[in-house]
Each structure stands twice: as C-alpha cells, then as structure tokens.
CSV table of C-alpha atoms in Angstrom, one decimal:
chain,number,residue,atom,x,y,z
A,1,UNK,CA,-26.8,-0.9,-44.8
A,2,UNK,CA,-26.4,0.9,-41.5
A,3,UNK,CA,-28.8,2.1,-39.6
A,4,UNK,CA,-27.7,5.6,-38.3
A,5,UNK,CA,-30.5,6.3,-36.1
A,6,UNK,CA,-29.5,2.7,-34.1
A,7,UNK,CA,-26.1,4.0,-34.2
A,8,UNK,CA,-27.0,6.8,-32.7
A,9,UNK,CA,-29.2,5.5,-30.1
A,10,UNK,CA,-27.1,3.1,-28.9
A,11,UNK,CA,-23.8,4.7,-29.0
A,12,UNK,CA,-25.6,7.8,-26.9
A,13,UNK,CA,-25.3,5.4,-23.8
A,14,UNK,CA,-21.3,5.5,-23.8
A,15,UNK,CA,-20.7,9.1,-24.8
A,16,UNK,CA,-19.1,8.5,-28.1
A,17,UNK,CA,-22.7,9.5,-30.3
A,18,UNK,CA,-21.2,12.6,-30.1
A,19,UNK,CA,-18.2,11.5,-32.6
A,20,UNK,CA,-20.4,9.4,-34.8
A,21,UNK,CA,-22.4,12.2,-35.3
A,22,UNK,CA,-20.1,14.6,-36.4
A,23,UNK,CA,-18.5,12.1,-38.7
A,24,UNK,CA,-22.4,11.8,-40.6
A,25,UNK,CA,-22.6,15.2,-40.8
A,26,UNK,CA,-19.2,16.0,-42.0
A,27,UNK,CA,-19.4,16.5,-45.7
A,28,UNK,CA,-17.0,14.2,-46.8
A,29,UNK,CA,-19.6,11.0,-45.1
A,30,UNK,CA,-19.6,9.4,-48.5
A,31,UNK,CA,-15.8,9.3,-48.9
A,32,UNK,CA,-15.7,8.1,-45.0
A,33,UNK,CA,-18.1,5.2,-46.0
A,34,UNK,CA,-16.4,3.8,-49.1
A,35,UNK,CA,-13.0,4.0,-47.8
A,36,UNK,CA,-14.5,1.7,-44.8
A,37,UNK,CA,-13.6,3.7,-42.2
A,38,UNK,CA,-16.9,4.2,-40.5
A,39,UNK,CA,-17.5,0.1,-41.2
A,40,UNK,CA,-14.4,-0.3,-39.2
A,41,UNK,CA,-15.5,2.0,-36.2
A,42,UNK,CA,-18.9,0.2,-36.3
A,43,UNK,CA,-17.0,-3.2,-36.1
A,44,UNK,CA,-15.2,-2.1,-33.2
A,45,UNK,CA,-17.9,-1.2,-30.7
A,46,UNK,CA,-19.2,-3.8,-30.0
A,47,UNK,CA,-16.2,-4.9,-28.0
A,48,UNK,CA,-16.3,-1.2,-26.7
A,49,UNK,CA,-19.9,-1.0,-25.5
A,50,UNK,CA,-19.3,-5.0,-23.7
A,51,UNK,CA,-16.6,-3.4,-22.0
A,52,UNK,CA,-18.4,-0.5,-20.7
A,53,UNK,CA,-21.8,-2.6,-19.7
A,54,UNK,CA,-19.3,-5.2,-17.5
A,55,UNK,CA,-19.4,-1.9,-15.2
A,56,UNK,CA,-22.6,-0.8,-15.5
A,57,UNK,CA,-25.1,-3.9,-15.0
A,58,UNK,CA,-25.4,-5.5,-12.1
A,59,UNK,CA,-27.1,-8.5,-10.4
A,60,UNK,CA,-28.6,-7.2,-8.0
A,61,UNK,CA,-27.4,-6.4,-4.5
A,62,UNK,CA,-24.0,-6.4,-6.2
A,63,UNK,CA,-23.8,-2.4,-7.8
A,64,UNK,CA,-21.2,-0.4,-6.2
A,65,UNK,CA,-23.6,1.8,-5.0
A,66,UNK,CA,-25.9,-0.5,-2.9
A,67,UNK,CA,-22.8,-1.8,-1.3
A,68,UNK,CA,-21.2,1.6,-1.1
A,69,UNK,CA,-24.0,2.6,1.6
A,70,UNK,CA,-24.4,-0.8,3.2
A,71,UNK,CA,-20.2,-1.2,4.2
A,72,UNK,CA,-19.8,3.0,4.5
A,73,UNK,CA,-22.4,2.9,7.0
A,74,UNK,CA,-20.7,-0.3,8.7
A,75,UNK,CA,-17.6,1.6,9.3
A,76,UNK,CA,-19.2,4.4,10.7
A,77,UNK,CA,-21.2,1.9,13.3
A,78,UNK,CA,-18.2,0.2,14.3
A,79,UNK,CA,-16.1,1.5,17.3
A,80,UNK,CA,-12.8,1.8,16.9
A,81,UNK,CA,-11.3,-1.6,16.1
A,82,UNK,CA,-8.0,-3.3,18.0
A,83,UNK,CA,-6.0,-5.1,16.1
A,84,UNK,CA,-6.4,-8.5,14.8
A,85,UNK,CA,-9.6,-9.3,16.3
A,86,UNK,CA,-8.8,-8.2,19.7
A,87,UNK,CA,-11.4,-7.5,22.1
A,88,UNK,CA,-9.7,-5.1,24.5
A,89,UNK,CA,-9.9,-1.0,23.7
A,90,UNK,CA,-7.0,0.0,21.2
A,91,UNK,CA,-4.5,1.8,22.0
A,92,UNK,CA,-4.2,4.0,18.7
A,93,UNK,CA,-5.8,3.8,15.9
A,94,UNK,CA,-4.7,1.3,13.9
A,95,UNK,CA,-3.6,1.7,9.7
A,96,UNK,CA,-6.5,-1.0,8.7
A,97,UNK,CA,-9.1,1.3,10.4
A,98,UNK,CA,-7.0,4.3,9.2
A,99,UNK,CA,-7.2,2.7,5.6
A,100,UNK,CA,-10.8,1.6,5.5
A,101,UNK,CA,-11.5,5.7,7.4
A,102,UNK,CA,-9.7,7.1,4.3
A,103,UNK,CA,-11.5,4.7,1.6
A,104,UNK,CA,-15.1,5.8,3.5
A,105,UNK,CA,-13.9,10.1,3.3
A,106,UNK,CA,-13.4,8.9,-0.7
A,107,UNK,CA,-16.5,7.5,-1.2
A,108,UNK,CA,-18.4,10.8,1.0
A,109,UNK,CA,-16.6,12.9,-1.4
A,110,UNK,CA,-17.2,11.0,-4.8
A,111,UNK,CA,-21.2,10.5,-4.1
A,112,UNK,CA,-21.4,13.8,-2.5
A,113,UNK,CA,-23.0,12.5,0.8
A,114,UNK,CA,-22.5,15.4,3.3
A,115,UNK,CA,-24.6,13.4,5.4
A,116,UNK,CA,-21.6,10.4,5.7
A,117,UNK,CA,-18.5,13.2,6.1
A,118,UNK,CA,-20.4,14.8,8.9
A,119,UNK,CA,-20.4,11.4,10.1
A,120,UNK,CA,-16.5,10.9,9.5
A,121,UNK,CA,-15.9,14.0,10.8
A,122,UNK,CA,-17.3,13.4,13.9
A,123,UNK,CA,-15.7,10.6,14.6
A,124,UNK,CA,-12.4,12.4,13.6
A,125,UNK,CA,-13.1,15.3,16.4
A,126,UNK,CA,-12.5,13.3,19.5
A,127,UNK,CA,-8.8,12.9,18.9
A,128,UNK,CA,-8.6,16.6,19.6
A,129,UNK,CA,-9.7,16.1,22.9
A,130,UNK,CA,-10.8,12.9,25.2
A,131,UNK,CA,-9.3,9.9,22.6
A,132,UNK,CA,-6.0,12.4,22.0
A,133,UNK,CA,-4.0,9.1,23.1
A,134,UNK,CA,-5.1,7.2,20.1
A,135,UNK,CA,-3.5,9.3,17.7
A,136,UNK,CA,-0.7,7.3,16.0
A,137,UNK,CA,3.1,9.0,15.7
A,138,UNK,CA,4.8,9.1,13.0
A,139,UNK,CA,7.0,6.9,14.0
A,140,UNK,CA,6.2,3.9,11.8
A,141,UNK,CA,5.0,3.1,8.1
A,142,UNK,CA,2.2,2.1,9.3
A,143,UNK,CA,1.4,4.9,11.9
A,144,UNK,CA,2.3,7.4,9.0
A,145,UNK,CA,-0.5,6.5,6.9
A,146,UNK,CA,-2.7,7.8,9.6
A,147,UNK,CA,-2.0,11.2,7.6
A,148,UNK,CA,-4.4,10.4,4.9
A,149,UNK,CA,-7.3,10.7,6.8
A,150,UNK,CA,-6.8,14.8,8.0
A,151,UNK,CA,-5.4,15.6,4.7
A,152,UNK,CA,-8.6,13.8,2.8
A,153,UNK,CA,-10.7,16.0,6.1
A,154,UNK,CA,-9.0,19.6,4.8
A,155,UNK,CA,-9.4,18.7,1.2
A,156,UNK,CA,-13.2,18.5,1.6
A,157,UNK,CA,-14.0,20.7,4.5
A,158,UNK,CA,-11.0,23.2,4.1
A,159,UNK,CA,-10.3,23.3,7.7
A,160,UNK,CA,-6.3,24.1,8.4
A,161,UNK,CA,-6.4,22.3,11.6
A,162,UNK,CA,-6.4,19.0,9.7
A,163,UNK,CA,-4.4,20.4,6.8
A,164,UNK,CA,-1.5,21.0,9.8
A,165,UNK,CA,-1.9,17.8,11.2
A,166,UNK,CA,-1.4,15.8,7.9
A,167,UNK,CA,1.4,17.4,6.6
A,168,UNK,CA,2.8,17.0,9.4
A,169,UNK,CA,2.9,13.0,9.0
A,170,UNK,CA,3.9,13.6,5.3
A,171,UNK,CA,6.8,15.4,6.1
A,172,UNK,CA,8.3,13.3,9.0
A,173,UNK,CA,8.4,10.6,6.7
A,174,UNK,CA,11.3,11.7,5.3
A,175,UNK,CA,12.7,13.6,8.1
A,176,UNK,CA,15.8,11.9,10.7
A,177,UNK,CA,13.4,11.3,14.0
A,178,UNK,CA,15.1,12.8,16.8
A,179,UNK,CA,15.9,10.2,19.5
A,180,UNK,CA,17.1,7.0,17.4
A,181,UNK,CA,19.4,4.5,18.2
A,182,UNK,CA,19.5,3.9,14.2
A,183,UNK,CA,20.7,7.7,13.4
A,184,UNK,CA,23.9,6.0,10.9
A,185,UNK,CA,20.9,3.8,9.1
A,186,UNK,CA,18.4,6.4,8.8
A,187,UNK,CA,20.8,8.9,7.4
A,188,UNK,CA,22.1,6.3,5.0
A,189,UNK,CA,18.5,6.1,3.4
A,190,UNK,CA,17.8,9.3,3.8
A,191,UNK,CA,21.3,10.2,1.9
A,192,UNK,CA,19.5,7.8,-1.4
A,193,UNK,CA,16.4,10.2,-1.2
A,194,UNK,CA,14.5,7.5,0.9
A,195,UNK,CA,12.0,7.3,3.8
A,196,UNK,CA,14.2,6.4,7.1
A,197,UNK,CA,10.4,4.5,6.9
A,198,UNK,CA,12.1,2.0,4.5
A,199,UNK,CA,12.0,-1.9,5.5
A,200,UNK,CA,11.1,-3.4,1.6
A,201,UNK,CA,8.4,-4.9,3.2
A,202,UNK,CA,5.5,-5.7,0.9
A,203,UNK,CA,2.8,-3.7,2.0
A,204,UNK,CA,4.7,-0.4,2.5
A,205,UNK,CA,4.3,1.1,-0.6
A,206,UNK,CA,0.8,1.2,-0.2
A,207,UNK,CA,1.4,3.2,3.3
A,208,UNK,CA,3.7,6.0,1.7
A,209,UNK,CA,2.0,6.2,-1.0
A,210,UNK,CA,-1.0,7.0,-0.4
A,211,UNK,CA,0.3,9.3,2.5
A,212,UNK,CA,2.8,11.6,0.0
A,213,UNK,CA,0.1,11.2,-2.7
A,214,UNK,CA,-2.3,12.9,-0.6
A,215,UNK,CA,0.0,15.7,0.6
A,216,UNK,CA,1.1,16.3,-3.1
A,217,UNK,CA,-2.6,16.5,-3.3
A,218,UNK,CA,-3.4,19.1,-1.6
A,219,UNK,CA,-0.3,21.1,-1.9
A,220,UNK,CA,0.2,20.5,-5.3
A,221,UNK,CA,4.2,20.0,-4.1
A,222,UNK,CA,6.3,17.9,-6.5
A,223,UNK,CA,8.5,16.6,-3.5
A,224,UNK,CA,5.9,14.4,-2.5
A,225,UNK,CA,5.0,12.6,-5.1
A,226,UNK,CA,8.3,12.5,-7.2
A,227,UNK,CA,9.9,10.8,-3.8
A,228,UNK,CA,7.5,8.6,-3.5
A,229,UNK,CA,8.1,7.7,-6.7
A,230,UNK,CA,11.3,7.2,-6.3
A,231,UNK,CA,10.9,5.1,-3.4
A,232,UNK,CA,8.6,3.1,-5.8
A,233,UNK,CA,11.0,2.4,-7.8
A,234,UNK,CA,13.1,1.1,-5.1
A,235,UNK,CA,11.0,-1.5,-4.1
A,236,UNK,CA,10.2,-3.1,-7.8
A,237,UNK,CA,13.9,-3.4,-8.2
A,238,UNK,CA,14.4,-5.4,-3.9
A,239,UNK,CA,11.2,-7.5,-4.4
A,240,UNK,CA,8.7,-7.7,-7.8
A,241,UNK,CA,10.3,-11.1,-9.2
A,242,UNK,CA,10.1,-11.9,-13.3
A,243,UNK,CA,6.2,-13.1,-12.6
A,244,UNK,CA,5.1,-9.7,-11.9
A,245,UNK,CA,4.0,-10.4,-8.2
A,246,UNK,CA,6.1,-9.9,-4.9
A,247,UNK,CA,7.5,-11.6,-2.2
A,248,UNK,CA,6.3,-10.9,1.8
A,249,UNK,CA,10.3,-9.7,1.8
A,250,UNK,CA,13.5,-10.0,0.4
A,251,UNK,CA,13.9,-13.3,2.3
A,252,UNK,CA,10.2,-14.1,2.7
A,253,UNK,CA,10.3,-16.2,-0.9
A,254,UNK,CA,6.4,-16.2,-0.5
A,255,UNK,CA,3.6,-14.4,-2.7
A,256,UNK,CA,1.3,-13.6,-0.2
A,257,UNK,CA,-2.4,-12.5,-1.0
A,258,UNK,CA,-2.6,-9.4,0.9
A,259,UNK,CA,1.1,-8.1,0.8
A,260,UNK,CA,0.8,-9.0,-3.0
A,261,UNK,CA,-2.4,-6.9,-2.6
A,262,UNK,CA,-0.8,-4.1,-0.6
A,263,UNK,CA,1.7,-3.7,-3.2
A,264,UNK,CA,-1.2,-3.6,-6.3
A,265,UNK,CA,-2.9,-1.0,-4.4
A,266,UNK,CA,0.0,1.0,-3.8
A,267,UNK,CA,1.3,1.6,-7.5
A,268,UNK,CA,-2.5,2.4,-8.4
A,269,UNK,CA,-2.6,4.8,-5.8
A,270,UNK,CA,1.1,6.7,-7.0
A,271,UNK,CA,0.2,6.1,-10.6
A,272,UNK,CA,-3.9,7.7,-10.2
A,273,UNK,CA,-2.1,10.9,-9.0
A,274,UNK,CA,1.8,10.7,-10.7
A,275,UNK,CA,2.4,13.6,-13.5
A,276,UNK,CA,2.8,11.7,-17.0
A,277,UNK,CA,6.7,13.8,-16.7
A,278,UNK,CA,7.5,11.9,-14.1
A,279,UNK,CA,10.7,10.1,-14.8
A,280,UNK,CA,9.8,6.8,-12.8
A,281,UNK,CA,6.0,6.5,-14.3
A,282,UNK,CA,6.9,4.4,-17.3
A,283,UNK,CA,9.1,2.1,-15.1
A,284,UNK,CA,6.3,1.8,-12.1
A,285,UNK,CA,3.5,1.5,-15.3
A,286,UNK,CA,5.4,-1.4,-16.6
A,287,UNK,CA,5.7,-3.0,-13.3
A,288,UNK,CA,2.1,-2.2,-12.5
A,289,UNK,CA,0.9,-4.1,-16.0
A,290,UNK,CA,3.2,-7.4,-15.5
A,291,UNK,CA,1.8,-7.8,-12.2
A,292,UNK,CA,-1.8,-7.3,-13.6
A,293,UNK,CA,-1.4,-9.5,-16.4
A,294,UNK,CA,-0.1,-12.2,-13.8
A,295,UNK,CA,-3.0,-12.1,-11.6
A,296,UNK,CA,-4.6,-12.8,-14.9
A,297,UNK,CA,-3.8,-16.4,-14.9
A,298,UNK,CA,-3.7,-16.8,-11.0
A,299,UNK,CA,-7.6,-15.9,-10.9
A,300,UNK,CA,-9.0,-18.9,-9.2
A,301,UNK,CA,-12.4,-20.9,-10.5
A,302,UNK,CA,-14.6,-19.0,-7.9
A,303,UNK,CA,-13.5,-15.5,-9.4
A,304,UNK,CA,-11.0,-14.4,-6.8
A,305,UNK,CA,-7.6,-15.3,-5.6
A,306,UNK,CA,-5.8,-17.6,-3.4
A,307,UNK,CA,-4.0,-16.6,-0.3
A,308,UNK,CA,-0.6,-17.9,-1.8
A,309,UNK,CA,-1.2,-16.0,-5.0
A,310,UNK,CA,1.0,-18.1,-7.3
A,311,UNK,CA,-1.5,-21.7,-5.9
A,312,UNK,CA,-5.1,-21.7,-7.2
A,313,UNK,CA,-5.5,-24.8,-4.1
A,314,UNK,CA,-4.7,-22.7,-1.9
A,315,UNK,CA,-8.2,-21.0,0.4
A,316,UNK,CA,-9.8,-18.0,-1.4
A,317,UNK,CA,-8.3,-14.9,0.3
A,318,UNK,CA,-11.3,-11.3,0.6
A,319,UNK,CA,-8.8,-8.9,1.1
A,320,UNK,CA,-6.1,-9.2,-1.3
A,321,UNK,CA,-8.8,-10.0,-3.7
A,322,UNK,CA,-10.6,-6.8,-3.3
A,323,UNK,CA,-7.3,-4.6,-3.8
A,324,UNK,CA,-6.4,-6.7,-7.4
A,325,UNK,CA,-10.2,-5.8,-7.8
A,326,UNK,CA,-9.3,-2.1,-7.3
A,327,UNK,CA,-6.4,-1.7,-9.1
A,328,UNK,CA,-7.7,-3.1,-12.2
A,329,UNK,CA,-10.6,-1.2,-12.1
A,330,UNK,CA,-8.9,1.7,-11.4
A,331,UNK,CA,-6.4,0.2,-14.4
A,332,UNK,CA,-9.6,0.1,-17.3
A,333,UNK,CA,-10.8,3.3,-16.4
A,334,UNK,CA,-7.2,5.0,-17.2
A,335,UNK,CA,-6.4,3.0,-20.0
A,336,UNK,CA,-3.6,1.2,-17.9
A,337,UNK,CA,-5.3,-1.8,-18.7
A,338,UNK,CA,-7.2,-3.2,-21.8
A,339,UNK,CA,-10.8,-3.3,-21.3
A,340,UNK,CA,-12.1,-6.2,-23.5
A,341,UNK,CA,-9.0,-8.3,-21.5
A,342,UNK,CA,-9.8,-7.2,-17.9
A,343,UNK,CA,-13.4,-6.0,-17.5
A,344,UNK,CA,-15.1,-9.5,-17.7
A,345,UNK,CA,-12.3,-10.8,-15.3
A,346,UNK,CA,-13.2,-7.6,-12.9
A,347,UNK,CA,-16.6,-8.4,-13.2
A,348,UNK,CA,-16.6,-12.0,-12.1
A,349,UNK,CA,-14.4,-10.9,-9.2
A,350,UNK,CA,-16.6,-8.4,-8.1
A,351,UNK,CA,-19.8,-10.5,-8.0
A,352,UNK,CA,-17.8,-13.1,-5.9
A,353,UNK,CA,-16.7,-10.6,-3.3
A,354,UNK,CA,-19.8,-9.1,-2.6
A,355,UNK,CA,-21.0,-13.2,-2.4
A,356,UNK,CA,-18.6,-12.6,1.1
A,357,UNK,CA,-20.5,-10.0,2.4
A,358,UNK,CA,-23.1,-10.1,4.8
A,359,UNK,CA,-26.0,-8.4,5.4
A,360,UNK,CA,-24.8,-6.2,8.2
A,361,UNK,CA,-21.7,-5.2,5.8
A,362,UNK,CA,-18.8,-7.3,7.3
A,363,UNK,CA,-17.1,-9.2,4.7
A,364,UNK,CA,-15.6,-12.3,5.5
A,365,UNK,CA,-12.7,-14.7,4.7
A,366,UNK,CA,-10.0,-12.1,5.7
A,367,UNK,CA,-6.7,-12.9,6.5
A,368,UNK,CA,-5.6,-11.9,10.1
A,369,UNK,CA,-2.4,-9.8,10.4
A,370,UNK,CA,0.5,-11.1,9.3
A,371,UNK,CA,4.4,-10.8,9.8
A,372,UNK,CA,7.0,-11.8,7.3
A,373,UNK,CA,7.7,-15.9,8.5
A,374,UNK,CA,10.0,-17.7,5.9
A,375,UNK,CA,7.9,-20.5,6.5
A,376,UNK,CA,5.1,-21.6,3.7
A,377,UNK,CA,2.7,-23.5,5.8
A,378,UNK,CA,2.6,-20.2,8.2
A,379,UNK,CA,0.6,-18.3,5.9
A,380,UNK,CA,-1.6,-21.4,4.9
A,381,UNK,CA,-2.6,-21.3,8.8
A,382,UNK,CA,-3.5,-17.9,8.9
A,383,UNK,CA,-7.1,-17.4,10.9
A,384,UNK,CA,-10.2,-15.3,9.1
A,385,UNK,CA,-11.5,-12.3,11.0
A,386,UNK,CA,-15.1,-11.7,9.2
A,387,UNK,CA,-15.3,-7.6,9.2
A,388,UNK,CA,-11.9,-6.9,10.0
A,389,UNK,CA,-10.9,-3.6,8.6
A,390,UNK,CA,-7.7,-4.9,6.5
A,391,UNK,CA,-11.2,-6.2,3.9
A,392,UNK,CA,-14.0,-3.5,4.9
A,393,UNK,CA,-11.1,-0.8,3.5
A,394,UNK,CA,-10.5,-2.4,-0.1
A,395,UNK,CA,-14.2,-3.0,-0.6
A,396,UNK,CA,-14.4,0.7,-0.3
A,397,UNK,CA,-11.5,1.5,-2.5
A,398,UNK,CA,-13.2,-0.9,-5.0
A,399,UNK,CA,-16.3,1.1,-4.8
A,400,UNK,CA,-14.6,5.0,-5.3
A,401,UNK,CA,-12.8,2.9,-8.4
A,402,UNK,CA,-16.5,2.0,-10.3
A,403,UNK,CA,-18.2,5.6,-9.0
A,404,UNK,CA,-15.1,7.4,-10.8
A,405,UNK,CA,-14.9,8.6,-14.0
C-alpha cells in the first residue's frame, strides 16, 4: 500500500511532487496503479532523492555557501598576486588571479551579493588610471583570458566601458597581431579558422574558452562560440589519448593534474554555454564524458586526485582536483553526467578539498606553475604554494557549480 501523503511530502523537497500529484489526480490513477507504472516511479526515487541530498547536506563548514564567503572574501583581501609565489609587485595581472577574479564576479552574481561586486569592482577601477600598466595585452592565451573579467563587469553592471574593453580581447584572439615575426604561421592558423593563440598546450582551452564563451555571452554572436568550438575540437583530436585524459603536450607524454584540470574545466565552460545545434557539441560531449568516466577510476583513497593523474602514489594535487570537482558538478546538474554514478564521488571530493582549506581561506597543496618538460620526475618535484590563485579560482568555480540550478 502507498502512502500518498509521504509521497507527497517527501517528494515536495526535489520539485517532482508536482508530477506525482497530477498523476493521483488524473482520472485514469487506477489504471496507472495496476499497470505498475506509478510502483515503478516510486522504485526509482530513491536513487533520485540520494542523488539530490549528496548536494544538499553538508558537514559542516563544508556547504558551498560557508566557503563561498570565506575564499570570496580572501580574494578580495589579497593584493594583487605575482606569479608563482613571488614576492616582488607584478607586473600585470596575471591569468590565475584573472581566473580566480572571474570565478569571484560569478559567485557576486549567482548569490546576488552587491556588497562583494562593489568590491570587485573597485578593485577593477584602478587599471583605468594609476595600475593602467598591469593590464595584460592580448598578446598571449594567457593574457587574453584577462577579457573575462570586464565582460562578466558589463554583464552585471551594464557599463560599456567594460563591454569595450572585453571585446576587445575576444576579438584579437583571432585577429593577425600587427608586428610579428610569425605573420606565415599565424595566417596558416588563422586560414583553418584558429586562434594565431594556438600552441595545443593543455591548459588553453580553458583560456579561449571561457574568453569567446563570455563574449558570445553578452553579444549573443555565434562567431564566438562556434570558433571556439571548433578550436575545441582541434585539441581533442592533437592531445585527449584513448583514456579520456590529456597530455601536458603533444610531446609532453604526461597526464598532469592541473593541465588535465585545465582541459576539464574548459569543455565545461564551452559545453555550459554551446547551442545543442552546434555541430562540434556531440563530439566535445563525448570527449568531455570519457574523460569524466576516467577520472572515475583515478580518484585516489583520500577523495581527490594525484598530480600525475593516471598514478594514485603519486602526492594529492588541490587544484586540478577542484576543477574535476567542477566539471562534474557542473556535469550532474545538466544531465552530462549520471547522478547516482557521480554525485557520491563529487561529494567525497568536495569534503576532502575543503579539508585543505584554512581558516583564513587559502587552500593548500597547490601545484606551482608549470611548463611543459618531457621529463616525469619534473612534475613529481613540483613545490606547493598554499593560497596561490591557480587553487583559490577552482574552489570558486566549484562553488557557482553547487549554487546553480
């Protein structure tokens, strides 16, 4: 005998009382019940409802949202970082602060904090004036990504200043710079419908796509997104090998943590924003899920992942760890991903990063910067930088993944 009222009660938590209501009051209920249809819906949710409550209860100190404020408010205390741990002033902004900046507008805009974009924003303003020299060109991948940030500022405050300045990095992505000694290589990409941007290093396809994903964004300009796409595409076929995760580089025979992150990251990014008619989104999807279903069986003891992916011995990496985290997050929510496969494996994942974060907000166990070096024990040498912005930045993506819808 079932009990509609439980039903009801308990299915009102995960917004689906709403279909098992209409099914009681429809009046063919009695047909429904002995053909065993509504038996079979009520056999299936209890794998529905576990997968839902591995995202909503949390030990606590571990909900997104207690950490959301603890490592937003972090990055707004920190000043401008160099790279790699370097004491010295920068001398531009570098992408991990850039990335970690655009993963802290995200989270302003998802919770609605005006207090914390004021705050971004502020910090923004100086570039116009005294810290002018930090702004990045776009002269690199990872200078370009610097767009995200004004395009994410005009997409909440709708100032054109910043709308201007972003676009302007979108577009020179894909535009022949003017004084190059490489004019005949450029144009050669260029001529496939590539960046000149293009290396087929590992963590570029988080760089361009996040930066044409966010001009598409607020132009609502297939160009952007159906290049980078493309450019997608391009990648999977230099550098995803038949494991689903990536070498460093084509002759980098490596699966590092982070690029292996970068690279995770990058298709969730394309794929959150990539219209279903896009010709590429099956073959990135497919690319995206292999990988996913890979760092299925590489998930180490302690809940996160090594940094030489593909060797569980191998020292538990924060970074790379945090962007799997976010992309299969991100994956459950859209149905990339299976819920009843990956939410308990999120979940476990989750509670171990936030076991690597301090109480001032600085996670540690981050891998420093790192070049492409065919050599193995290279990577294995790496140093940790506790708060460096290439971890604080994925913790925030994680974060916008469980406040989304």
């Amino acid at each position: 005998v079932i009990d509609k009222q439980c039903i009801f009660e308990k299915c009102s938590l995960y917004d689906i009382n709403l279909k098992i209501k209409q099914i009681w009051n429809m009046e063919t209920r009695k047909q429904f019940v002995k053909a065993g249809m509504l038996a079979l819906m009520v056999a299936c949710l209890p794998s529905l409802l576990m997968a839902q409550k591995e995202f909503r209860k949390w030990p606590k100190g571990c909900s997104p949202q207690e950490v959301g404020e603890l490592v937003s408010q972090r990055f707004v205390a920190v000043p401008h970082p160099n790279f790699n741990g370097n004491p010295a002033p920068p001398n531009e902004i570098t992408y991990p602060e850039t990335c970690a900046w655009f993963g802290a507008l995200r989270y302003a805009h998802i919770t609605k904090n005006k207090k914390l974009l004021r705050q971004l924003e502020e910090r923004f303003l100086p570039i116009f004036g005294p810290e002018r020299r930090l702004q990045p060109l776009p002269d690199h991948v990872d200078h370009t990504v610097f767009g995200t940030i004004p395009l994410q500022l005009y997409a909440q405050t709708g100032k054109e200043i910043y709308y201007h300045m972003g676009m302007w990095y979108a577009d020179e992505q894909w535009k022949m710079p003017r004084n190059t000694k490489h004019r005949e290589a450029y144009q050669a990409l260029l001529d496939q419908g590539l960046s000149w941007q293009t290396r087929y290093w590992i963590d570029d396809m988080f760089m361009i796509s996040a930066i044409q994903s966010q001009a598409y964004f607020v132009t609502k300009d297939r160009k952007y997104i159906d290049r980078a796409a493309a450019e997608m595409v391009k990648y999977l076929d230099k550098i995803q090998r038949p494991n689903g995760l990536f070498y460093h580089a084509e002759d980098v025979p490596f699966f590092w943590g982070r690029g292996n992150g970068w690279m995770a990251a990058g298709m969730t990014e394309l794929l959150g924003m990539l219209p279903e008619d896009n010709p590429n989104r099956e073959r990135i999807l497919e690319s995206y899920r292999r990988m996913m279903n890979s760092l299925r069986d590489y998930q180490k003891e302690d809940g996160l992942w090594g940094q030489l992916v593909d060797d569980k011995t191998t020292w538990t990496e924060t970074s790379g760890s945090a962007m799997f985290v976010y992309a299969m997050v991100k994956g459950v929510k859209k149905g990339w991903l299976d819920e009843a496969t990956y939410a308990p494996l999120v979940r476990k994942a989750w509670i171990a990063l936030i076991g690597h974060i301090d109480e001032n907000g600085d996670i540690d166990g981050v891998c420093e910067g790192t070049n492409k070096t065919n050599d193995r024990q290279f990577y294995l040498n790496r140093k940790t930088l506790p708060g460096n912005m290439h971890g604080q930045a994925p913790v925030l993506w994680c974060i916008n993944a469980f406040h989304e819808k």
